[in-house]
Every structure is written in C-alpha cells, then in structure tokens.
mmCIF file of C-alpha atoms and ligand atoms in Angstrom:
data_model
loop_
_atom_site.group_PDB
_atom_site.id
_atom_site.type_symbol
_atom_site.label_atom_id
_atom_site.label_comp_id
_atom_site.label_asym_id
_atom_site.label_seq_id
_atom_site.Cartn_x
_atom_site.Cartn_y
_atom_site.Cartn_z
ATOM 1 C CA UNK A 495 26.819 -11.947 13.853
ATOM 2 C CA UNK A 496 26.989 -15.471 15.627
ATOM 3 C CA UNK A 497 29.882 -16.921 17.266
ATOM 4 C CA UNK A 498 30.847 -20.305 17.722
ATOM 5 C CA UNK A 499 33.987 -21.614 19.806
ATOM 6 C CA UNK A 500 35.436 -18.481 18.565
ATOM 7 C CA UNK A 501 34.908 -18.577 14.840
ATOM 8 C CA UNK A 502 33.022 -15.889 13.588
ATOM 9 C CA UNK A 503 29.876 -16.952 10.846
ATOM 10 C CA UNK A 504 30.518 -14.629 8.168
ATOM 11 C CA UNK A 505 27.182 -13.134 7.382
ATOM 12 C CA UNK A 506 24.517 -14.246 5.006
ATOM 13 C CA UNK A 507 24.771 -12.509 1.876
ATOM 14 C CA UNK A 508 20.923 -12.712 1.528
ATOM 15 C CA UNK A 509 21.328 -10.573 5.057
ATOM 16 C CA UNK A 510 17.441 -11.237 6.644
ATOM 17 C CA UNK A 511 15.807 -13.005 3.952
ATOM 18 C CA UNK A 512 15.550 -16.183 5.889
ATOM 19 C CA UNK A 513 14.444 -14.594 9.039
ATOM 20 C CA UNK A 514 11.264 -12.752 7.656
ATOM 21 C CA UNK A 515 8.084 -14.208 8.170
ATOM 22 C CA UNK A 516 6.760 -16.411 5.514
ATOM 23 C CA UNK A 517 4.070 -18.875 4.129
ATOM 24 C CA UNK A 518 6.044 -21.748 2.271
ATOM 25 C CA UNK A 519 3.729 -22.013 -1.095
ATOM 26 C CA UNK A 520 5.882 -22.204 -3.636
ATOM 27 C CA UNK A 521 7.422 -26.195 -2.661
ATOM 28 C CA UNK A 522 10.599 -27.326 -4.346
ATOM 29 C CA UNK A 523 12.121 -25.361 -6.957
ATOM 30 C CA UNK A 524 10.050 -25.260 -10.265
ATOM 31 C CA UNK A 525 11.933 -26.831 -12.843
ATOM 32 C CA UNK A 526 14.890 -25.103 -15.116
ATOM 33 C CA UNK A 527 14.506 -27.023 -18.397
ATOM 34 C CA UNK A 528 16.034 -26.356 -22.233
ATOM 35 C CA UNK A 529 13.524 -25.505 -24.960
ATOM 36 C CA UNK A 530 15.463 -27.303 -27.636
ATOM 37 C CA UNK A 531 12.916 -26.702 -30.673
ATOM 38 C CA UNK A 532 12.445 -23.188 -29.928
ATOM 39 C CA UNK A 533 16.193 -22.631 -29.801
ATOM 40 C CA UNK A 534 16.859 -23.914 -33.055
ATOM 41 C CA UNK A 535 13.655 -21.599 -34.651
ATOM 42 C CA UNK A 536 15.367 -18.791 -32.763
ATOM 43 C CA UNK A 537 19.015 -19.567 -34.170
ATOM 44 C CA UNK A 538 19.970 -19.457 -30.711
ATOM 45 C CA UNK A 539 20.630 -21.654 -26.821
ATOM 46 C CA UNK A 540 16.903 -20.647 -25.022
ATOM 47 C CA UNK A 541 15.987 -22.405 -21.546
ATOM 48 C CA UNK A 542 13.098 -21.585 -19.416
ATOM 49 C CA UNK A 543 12.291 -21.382 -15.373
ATOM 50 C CA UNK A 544 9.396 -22.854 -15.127
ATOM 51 C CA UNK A 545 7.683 -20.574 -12.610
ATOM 52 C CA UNK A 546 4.354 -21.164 -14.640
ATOM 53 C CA UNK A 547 4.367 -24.714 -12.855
ATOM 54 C CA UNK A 548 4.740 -23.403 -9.471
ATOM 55 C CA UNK A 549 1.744 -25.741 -7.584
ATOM 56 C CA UNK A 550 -1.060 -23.195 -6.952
ATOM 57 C CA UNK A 551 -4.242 -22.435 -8.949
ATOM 58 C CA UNK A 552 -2.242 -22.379 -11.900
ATOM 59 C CA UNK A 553 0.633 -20.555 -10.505
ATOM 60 C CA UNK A 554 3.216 -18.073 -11.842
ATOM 61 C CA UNK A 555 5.357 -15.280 -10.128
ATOM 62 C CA UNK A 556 3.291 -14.477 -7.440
ATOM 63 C CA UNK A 557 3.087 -17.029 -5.579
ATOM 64 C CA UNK A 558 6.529 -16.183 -4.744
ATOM 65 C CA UNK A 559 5.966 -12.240 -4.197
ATOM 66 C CA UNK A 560 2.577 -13.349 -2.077
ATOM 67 C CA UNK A 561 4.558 -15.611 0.620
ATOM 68 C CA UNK A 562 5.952 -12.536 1.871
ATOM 69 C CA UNK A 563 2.640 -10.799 2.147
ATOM 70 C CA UNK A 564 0.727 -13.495 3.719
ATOM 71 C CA UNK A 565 3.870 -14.183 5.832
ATOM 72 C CA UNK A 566 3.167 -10.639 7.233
ATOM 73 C CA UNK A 567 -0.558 -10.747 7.204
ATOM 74 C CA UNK A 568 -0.326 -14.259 8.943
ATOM 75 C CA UNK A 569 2.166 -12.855 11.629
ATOM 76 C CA UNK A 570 -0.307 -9.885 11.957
ATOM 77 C CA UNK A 571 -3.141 -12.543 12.769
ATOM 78 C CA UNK A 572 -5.026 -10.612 9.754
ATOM 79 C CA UNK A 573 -8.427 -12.386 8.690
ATOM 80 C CA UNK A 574 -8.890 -10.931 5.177
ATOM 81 C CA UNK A 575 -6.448 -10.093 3.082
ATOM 82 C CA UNK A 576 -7.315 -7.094 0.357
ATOM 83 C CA UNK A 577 -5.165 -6.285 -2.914
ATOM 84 C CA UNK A 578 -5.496 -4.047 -6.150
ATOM 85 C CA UNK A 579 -4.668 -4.939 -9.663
ATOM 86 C CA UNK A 580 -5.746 -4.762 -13.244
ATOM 87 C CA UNK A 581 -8.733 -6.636 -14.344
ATOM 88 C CA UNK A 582 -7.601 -9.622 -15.405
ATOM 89 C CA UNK A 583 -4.320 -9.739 -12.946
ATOM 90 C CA UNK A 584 -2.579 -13.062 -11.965
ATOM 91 C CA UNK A 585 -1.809 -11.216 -8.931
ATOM 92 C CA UNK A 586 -5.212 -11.054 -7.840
ATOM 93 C CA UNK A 587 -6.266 -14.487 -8.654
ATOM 94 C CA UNK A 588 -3.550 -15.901 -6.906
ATOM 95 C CA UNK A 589 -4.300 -13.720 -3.639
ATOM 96 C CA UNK A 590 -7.799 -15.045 -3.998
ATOM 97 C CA UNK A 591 -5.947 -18.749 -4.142
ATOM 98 C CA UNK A 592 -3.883 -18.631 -1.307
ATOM 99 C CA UNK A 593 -6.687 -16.710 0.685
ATOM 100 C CA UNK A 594 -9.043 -19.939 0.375
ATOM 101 C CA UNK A 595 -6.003 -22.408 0.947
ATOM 102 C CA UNK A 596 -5.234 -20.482 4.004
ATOM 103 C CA UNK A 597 -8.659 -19.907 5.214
ATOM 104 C CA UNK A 598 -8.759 -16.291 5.478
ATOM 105 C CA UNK A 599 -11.087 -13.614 3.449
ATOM 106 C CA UNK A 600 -10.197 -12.273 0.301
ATOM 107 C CA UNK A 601 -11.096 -8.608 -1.142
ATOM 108 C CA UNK A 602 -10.042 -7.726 -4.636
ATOM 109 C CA UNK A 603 -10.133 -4.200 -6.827
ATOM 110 C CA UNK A 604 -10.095 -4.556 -10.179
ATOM 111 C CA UNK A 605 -9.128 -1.582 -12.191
ATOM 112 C CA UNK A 606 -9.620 -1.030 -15.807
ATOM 113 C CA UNK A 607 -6.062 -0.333 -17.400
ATOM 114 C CA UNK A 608 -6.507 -1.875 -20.896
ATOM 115 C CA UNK A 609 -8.846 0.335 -22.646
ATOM 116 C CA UNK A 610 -12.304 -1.192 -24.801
ATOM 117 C CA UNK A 611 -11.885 -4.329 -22.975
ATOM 118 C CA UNK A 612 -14.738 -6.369 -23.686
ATOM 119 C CA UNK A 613 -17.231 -8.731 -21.762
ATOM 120 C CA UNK A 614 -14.939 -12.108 -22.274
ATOM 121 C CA UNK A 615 -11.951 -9.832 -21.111
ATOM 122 C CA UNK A 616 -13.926 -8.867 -17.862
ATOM 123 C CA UNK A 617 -15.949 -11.867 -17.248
ATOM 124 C CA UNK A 618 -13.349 -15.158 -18.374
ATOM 125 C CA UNK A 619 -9.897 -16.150 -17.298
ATOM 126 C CA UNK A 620 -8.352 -14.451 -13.567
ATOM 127 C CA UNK A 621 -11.601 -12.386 -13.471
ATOM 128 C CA UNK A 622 -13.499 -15.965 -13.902
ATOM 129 C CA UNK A 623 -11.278 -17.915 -11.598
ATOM 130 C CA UNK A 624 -10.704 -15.269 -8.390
ATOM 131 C CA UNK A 625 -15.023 -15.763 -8.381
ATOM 132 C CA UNK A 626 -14.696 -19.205 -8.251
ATOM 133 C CA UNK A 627 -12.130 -19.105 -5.722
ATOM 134 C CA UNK A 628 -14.382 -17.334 -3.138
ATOM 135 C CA UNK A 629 -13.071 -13.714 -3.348
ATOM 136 C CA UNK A 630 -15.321 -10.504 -2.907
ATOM 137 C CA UNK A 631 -14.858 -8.130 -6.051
ATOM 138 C CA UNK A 632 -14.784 -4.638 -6.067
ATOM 139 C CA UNK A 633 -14.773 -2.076 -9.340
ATOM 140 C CA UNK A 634 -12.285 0.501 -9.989
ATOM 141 C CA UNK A 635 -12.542 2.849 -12.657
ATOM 142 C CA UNK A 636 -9.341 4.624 -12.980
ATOM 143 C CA UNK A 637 -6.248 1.852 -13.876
ATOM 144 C CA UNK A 638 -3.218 4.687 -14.118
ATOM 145 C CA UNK A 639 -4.310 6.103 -10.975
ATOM 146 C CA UNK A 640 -2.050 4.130 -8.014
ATOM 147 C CA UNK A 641 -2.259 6.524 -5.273
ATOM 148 C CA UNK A 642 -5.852 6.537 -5.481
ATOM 149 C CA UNK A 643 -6.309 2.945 -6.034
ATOM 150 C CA UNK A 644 -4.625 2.356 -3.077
ATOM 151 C CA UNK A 645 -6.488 5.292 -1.382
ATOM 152 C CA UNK A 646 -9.677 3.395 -2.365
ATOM 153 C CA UNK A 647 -8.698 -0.073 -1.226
ATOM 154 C CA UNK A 648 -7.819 1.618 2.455
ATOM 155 C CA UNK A 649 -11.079 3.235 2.581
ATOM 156 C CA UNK A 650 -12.496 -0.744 2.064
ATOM 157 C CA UNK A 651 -10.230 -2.298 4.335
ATOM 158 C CA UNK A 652 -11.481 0.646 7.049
ATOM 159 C CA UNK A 653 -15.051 -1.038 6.698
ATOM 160 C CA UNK A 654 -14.003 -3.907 7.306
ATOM 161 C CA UNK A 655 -12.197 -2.621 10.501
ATOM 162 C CA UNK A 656 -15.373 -0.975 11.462
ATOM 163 C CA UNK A 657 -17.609 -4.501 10.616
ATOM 164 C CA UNK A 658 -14.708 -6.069 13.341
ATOM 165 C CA UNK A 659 -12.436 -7.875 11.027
ATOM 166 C CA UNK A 660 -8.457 -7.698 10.908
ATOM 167 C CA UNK A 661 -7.822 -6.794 7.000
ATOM 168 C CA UNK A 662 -4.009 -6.874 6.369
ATOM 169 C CA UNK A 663 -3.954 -4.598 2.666
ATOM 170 C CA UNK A 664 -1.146 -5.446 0.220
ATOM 171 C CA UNK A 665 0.017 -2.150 -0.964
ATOM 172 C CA UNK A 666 1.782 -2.464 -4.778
ATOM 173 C CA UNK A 667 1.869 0.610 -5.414
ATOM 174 C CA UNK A 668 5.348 3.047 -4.938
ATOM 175 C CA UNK A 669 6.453 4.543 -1.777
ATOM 176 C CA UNK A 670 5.898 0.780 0.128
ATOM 177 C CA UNK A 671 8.655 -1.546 1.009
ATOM 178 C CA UNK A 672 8.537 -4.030 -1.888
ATOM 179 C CA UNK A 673 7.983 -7.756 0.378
ATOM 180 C CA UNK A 674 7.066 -9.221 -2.276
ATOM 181 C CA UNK A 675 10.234 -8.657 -4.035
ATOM 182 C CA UNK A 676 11.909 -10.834 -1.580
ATOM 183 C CA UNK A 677 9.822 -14.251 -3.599
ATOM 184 C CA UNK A 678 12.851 -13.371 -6.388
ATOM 185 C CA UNK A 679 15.477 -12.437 -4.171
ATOM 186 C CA UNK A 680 14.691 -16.305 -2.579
ATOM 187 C CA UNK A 681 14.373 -17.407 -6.523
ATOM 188 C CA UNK A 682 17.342 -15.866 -7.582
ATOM 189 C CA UNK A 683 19.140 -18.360 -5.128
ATOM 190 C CA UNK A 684 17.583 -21.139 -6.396
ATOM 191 C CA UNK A 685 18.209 -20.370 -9.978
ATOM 192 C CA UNK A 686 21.960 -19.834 -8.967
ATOM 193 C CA UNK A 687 22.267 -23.123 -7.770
ATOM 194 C CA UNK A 688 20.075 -24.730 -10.719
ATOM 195 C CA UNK A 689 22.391 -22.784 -13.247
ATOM 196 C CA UNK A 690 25.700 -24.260 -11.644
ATOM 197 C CA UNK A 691 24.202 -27.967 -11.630
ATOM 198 C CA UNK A 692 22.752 -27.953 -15.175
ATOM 199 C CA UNK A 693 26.206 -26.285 -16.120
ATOM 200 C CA UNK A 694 24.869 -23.766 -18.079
ATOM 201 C CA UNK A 695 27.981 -21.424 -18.490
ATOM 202 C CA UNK A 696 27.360 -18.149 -20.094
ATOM 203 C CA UNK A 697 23.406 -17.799 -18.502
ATOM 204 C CA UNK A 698 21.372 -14.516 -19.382
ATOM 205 C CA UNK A 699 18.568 -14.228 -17.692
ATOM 206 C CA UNK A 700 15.251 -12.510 -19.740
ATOM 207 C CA UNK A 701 12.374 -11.228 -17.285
ATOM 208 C CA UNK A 702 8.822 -9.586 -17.417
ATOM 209 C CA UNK A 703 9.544 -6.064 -15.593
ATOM 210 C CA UNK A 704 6.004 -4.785 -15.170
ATOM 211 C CA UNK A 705 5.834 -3.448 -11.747
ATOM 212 C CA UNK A 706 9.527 -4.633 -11.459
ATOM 213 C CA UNK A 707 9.193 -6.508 -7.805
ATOM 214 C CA UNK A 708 10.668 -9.365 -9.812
ATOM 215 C CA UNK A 709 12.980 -7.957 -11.946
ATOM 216 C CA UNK A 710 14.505 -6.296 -9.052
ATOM 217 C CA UNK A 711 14.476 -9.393 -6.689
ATOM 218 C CA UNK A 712 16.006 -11.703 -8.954
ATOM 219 C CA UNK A 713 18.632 -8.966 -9.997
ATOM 220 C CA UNK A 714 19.438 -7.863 -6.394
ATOM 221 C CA UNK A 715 19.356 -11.341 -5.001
ATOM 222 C CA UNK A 716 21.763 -12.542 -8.167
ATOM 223 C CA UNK A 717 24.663 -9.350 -7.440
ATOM 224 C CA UNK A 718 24.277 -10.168 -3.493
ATOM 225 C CA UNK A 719 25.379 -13.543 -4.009
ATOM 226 C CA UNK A 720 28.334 -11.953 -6.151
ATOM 227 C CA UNK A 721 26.998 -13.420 -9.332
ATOM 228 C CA UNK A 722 27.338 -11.673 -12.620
ATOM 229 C CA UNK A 723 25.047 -12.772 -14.564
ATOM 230 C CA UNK A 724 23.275 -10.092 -17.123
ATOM 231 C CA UNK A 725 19.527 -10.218 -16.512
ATOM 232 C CA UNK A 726 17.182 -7.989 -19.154
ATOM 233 C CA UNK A 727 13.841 -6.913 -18.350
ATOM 234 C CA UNK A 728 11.156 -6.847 -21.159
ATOM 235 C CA UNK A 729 9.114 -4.110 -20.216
ATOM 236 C CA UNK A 730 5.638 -4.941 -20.599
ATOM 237 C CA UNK A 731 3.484 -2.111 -18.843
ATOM 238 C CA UNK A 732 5.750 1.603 -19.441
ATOM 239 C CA UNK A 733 8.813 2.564 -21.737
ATOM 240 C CA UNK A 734 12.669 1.781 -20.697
ATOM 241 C CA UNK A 735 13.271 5.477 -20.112
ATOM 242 C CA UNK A 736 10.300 5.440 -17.272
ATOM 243 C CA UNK A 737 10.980 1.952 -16.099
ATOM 244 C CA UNK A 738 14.734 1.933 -15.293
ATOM 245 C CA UNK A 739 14.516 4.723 -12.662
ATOM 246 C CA UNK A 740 11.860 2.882 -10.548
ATOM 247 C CA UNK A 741 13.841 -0.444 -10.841
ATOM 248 C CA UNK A 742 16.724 1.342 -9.155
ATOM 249 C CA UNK A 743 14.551 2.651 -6.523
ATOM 250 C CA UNK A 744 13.236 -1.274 -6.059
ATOM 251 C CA UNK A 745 16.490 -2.331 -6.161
ATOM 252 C CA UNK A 746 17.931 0.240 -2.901
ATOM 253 C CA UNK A 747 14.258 -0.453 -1.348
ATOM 254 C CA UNK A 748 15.268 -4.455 -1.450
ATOM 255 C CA UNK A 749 18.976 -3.748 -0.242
ATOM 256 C CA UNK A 750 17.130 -2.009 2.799
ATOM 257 C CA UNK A 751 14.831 -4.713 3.502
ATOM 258 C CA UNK A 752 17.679 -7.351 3.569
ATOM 259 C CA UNK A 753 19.872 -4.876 5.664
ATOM 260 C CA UNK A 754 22.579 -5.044 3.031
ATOM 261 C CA UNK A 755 24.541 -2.936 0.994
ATOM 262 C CA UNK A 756 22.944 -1.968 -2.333
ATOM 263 C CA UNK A 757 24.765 -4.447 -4.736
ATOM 264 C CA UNK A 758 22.941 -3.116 -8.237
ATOM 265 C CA UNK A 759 25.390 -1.377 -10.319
ATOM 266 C CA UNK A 760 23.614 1.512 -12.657
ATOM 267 C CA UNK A 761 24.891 -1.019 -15.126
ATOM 268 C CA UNK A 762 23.245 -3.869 -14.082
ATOM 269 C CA UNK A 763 19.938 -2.031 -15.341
ATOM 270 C CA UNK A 764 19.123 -3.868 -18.587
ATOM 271 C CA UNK A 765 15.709 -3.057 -20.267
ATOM 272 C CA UNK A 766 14.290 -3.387 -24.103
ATOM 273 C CA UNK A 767 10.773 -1.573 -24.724
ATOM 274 C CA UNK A 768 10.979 -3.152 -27.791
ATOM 275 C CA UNK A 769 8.071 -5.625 -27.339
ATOM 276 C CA UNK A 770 5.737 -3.324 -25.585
ATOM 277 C CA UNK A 771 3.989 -1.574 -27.865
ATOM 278 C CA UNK A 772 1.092 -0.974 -28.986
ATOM 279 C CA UNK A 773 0.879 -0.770 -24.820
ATOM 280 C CA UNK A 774 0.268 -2.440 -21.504
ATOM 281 C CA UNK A 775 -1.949 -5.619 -22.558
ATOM 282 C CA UNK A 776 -1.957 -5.389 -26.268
ATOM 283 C CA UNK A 777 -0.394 -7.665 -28.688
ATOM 284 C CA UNK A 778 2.220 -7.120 -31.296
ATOM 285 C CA UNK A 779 3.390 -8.651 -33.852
ATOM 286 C CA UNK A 780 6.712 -10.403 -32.256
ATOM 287 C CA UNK A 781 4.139 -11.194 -29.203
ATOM 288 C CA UNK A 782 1.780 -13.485 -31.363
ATOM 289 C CA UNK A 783 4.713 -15.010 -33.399
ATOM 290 C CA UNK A 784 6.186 -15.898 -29.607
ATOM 291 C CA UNK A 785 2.814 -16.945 -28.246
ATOM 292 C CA UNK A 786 2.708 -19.867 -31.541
ATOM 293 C CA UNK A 787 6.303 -20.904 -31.377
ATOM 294 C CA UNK A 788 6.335 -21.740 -27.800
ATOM 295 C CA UNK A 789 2.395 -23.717 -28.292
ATOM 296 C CA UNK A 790 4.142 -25.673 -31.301
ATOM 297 C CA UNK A 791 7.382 -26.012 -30.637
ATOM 298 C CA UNK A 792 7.457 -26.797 -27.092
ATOM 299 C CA UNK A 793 4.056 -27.310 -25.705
ATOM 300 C CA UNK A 794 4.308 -24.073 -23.763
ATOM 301 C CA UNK A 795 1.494 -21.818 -23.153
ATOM 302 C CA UNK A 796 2.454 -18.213 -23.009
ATOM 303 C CA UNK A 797 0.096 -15.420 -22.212
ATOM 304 C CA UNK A 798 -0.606 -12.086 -24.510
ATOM 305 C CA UNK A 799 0.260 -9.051 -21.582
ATOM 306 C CA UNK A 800 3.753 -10.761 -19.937
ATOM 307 C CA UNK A 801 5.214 -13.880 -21.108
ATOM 308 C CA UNK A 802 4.490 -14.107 -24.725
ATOM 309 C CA UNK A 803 6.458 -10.532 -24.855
ATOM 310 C CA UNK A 804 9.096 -11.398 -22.880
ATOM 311 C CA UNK A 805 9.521 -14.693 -24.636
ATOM 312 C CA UNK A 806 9.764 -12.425 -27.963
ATOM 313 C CA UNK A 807 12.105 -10.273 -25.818
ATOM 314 C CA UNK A 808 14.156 -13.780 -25.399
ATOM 315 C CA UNK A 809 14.284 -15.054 -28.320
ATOM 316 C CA UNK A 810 15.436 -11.925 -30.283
ATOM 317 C CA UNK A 811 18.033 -11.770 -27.115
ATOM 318 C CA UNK A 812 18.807 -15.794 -28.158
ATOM 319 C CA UNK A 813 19.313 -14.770 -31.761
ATOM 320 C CA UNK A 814 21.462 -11.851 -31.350
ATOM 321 C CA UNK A 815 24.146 -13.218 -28.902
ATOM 322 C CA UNK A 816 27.017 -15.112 -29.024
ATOM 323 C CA UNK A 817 26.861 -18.560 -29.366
ATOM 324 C CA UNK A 818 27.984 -19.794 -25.938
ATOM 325 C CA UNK A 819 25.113 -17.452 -24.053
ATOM 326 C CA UNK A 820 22.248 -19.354 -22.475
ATOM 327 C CA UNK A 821 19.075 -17.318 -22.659
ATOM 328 C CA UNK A 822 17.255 -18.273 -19.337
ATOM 329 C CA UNK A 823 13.166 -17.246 -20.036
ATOM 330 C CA UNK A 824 11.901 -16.974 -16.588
ATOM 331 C CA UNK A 825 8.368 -17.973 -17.264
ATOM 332 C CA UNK A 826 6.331 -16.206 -14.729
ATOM 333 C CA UNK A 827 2.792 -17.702 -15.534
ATOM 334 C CA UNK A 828 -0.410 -16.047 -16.699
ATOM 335 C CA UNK A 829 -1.808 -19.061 -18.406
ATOM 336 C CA UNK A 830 -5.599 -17.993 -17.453
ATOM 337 C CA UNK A 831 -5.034 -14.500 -19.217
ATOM 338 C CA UNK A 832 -4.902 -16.818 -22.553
ATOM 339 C CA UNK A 833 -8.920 -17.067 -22.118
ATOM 340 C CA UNK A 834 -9.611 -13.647 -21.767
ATOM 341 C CA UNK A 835 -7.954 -13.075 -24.966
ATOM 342 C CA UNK A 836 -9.735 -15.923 -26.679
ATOM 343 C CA UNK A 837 -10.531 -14.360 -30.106
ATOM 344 C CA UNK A 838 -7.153 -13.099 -30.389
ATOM 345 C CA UNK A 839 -5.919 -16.593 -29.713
ATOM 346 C CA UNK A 840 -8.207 -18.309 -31.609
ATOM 347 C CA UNK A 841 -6.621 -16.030 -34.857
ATOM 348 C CA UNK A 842 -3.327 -16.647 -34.169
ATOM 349 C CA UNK A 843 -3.926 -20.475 -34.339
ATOM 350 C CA UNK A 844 -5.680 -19.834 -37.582
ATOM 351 C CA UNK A 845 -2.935 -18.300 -39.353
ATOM 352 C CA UNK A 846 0.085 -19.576 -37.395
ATOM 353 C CA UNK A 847 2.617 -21.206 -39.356
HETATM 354 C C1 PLP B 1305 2.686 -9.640 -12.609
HETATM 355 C C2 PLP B 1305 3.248 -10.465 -13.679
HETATM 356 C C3 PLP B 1305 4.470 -10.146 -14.270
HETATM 357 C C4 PLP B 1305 5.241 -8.908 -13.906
HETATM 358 O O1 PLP B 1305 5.882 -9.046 -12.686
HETATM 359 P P1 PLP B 1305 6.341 -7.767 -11.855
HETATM 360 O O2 PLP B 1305 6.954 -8.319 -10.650
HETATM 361 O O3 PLP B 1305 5.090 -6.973 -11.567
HETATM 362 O O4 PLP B 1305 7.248 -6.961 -12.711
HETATM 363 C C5 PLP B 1305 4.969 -10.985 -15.220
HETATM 364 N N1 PLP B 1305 4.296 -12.083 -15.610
HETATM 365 C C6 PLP B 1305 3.113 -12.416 -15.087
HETATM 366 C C7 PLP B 1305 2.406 -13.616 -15.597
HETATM 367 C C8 PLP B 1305 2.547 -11.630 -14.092
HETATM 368 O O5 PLP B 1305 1.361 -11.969 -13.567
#
C-alpha cells in the first residue's frame, strides 16, 4: 500500500492488473452502441460492445486476452511466439497478427475439432489469413485432446530451443494461470464506465463462454469493482453442466493473479446451453436466424461457431426480460470464420426473410 503525507491509498480493486506486463493493442475503447432495429425484431432493449472493431487484422476478443501473452513473451525477450487452437481459430490468426506487427516468429497448431470439415473450412477464412500473415503451420489430429495438444506444441517449441531461438508458448489449455483473462478483467472496466456514461440502467451483459478466459474476466473484473451486473454466458463449445465448474475455477485462478479476494459468488455463474447444439462449430436453427437479423437489421456480421449463437443467446435473453433490462451483446469478433462457412452462408441469404 502507498502512503502519502500520511493518507493511506486505499488499494486498487483491480489489485495488479495495471502492473503486469503488457503490449497496448487494443487502443481506445471499442465502441458500446444500441442496435435499435434488432431490438424491436427481438421485442426487446439489445446493445452491443463492439469488440469485433477492435483495430487489428480484423480483431475480436483476443486481442485483448493476447496483450497479456505477448506482454509476458515480450518481457521474456521471446523471439517466436507458438499457440494451439482449432482450425479455423480467431485466436490463432490474431497471434499470427500481432506476431508480424511486433516482429517476432509465429508457430501455430491447428487441431481438427469440428468433424467432416471440408477443404474451404481448412483452406479459407483464419486458416487463409494466419498464411498470409507470415505464420508457420503445424497439423494436429486430435481437437478434444488438450493435454496432448499442448504436449505436442512443447515438443515444437523444444526444436526451436535446440535451432537457438527463444519460443515463449501460450498455454490455453487447464491447469495454466489464465493471462489472457486479464484482456476482460481490463474490459470489464471499460464497459463499467461506458455503461454509466451512456446511462444504460438495468445492463445484462450476454457473452461467448467457450474456453471461458472471457467470460470469467469480464465477470471477475465486473464483482471486483463491486458492480452487480448479471452477465450470461452462451456456451458455445461444451454443455452448462460441464462449463460452469471450469468458469469457477477461472474465476479463483483470476482472483489469484490479481492478488485479490475471489469476488464470484456461485450465483454469479449464469450459463444457457441452449444455442449450442448440434455442437462446437455447427449451426442451429436460432444461430442462422441471428446470423440474418444482425446482416439486415443492423449491418452486423456475426460468425456461425461464437457470435451468431450468442447473439441468439441475446436476443431470446432481450425478449424474455423485463422491459427496463439492457441486453449488452459483447461482440467478440470472428468475422473471417464467415468464409469458411461460405455455403452455409450463402443458404441462409437465400432463404432469409
Ligand atoms: C475465442 C472466441 C470466443 C470465446 O472466448 P473464450 O474466451 O475462449 O471463452 C468467442 N468469440 C470469438 C469470436 C472467439 O474467437
């Protein structure tokens, strides 16, 4: 604690978020805006966080989870930087991004999670893109497998020890602090403040929880700053019942980090699988109806695996409340997965409405 003429600085809620190393890639805050059309087709009040605009190689949530890790990797004085993720993952692309930007090497493992994916799913969009942007691909076969993904990117990052380069891995799967969780815990502060100027009273926050590193920053960061404000998570890649004990797990691993007191309630847990199936990357009904809406109502692209389902998610959440709630859609990117989905796209124009 600091002292000054003998008042004592209370402590930062946010405890050492400002204090751990980071790269500044994510600018001002993206923009908090009202979707006006789409409330009225969802019978509802529906605004959306515009992380899809954040001002990187098409951005979206991980730029915010990746200033963390390069943070690290940069304080490290790594030279390549080496992630895991399933073919077709923002994450990846956007590692490859900041890589080039930053001048350091990029290695990437993609692993096949959506089954009978065909050759536009693994040659267009992110998979398209993260080759353009420079970064060395690897294969790996197994998507469900995260121990030994991460087992095989360490054994690739060890080569590159051996060849004399400093690697610095970014480990995503469970049983690792979550850094990257921090980009939400930082967002969740800036959405505070957005939410008191706009003066949105009654705000409810609807989120992608997929590996739940923003789900659980935004919701930790929120309840350290003492605010109340409900936040669901649309799970997009496993069922409530599996999801909500690992987001209480991200949750205490986040509290650590920050070197503050867990503030996440058990209650504070909110999570609808109702979106999800048929599974991790394949489209519903509710998904494509969300996907349209937001292309004609708003001018809002939305992408088939996480925000088209969490914007369904939304505006079921929008329909159902009470009249003075604000559903907040944080929009956290995926525009390039809309290519590598382009014949399901191109029916869902066909037939829209
Ligand atoms: C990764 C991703 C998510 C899920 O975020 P998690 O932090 O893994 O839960 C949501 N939307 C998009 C576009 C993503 O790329």
């Amino acid at each position: 604690m600091r002292q000054s003429e003998g008042m004592t600085i209370a402590p930062d809620p946010l405890g050492t978020l400002d204090r751990r190393p980071r790269a500044d890639l994510s600018g001002p805050p993206s923009p908090l805006e009202p979707l006006p059309r789409l409330s009225a087709a969802a019978g509802g009040r529906l605004w959306a966080k515009r992380d899809d605009l954040l001002p990187i190689a098409m951005g979206g949530n991980k730029v915010r989870q990746l200033e963390f890790y390069f943070g690290a990797a940069l304080a490290e004085g790594a030279d390549t930087v080496l992630i895991t993720g399933a073919v077709q993952s923002n994450y990846c692309r956007l590692t490859a991004a900041i890589a080039a930007k930053l001048g350091l090497g990029c290695h990437i493992q993609a692993e096949e999670r959506v089954p009978d994916a065909d050759a536009t799913y693994r040659g267009s969009g992110n998979m398209l893109l993260q080759r353009l942007l420079g970064a060395t691909v690897h294969s790996y076969p197994e998507g469900e497998d995260e121990a030994g993904a991460d087992a095989a990117l360490n054994a690739i990052a060890e080569g590159l020890r051996a060849e004399g380069r400093r690697p610095y891995v970014i480990p995503l799967g469970p049983g690792h602090a979550p850094l990257g969780a921090l980009g939400y815990v930082r967002a969740a502060r800036e959405l505070a403040a957005q939410i008191d100027a706009a003066g949105i009273a009654a705000p409810h926050v609807a989120v992608a929880s997929g590996s739940g590193a923003t789900h659980a920053g935004l919701l930790t960061g929120l309840r350290a700053l003492g605010r109340a404000i409900p936040v669901t998570g649309v799970c997009v890649r496993r069922p409530a019942v599996a999801q909500a004990p690992r987001l209480a797990a991200r949750c205490a691993e986040i509290a650590a980090l920050l070197e503050i007191d867990n503030p996440v309630a058990e209650g504070d847990i909110r999570l609808t699988d109702r979106f999800l199936a048929p599974g991790y990357g394949r489209l519903n009904l509710p998904t494509e109806r969300a996907i349209a809406l937001a292309a004609r109502q708003e001018g809002m692209l939305t992408d088939p695996v996480y925000t088209a389902k969490t914007l369904a998610g939304a505006i079921n959440l929008a329909g159902t409340s009470s009249p003075e709630t604000t559903v907040i859609f944080l929009h956290t990117g995926g525009t390039p997965g809309l290519f590598a989905y382009a014949p399901e796209i191109a029916r869902i124009a066909e037939t829209a409405p």
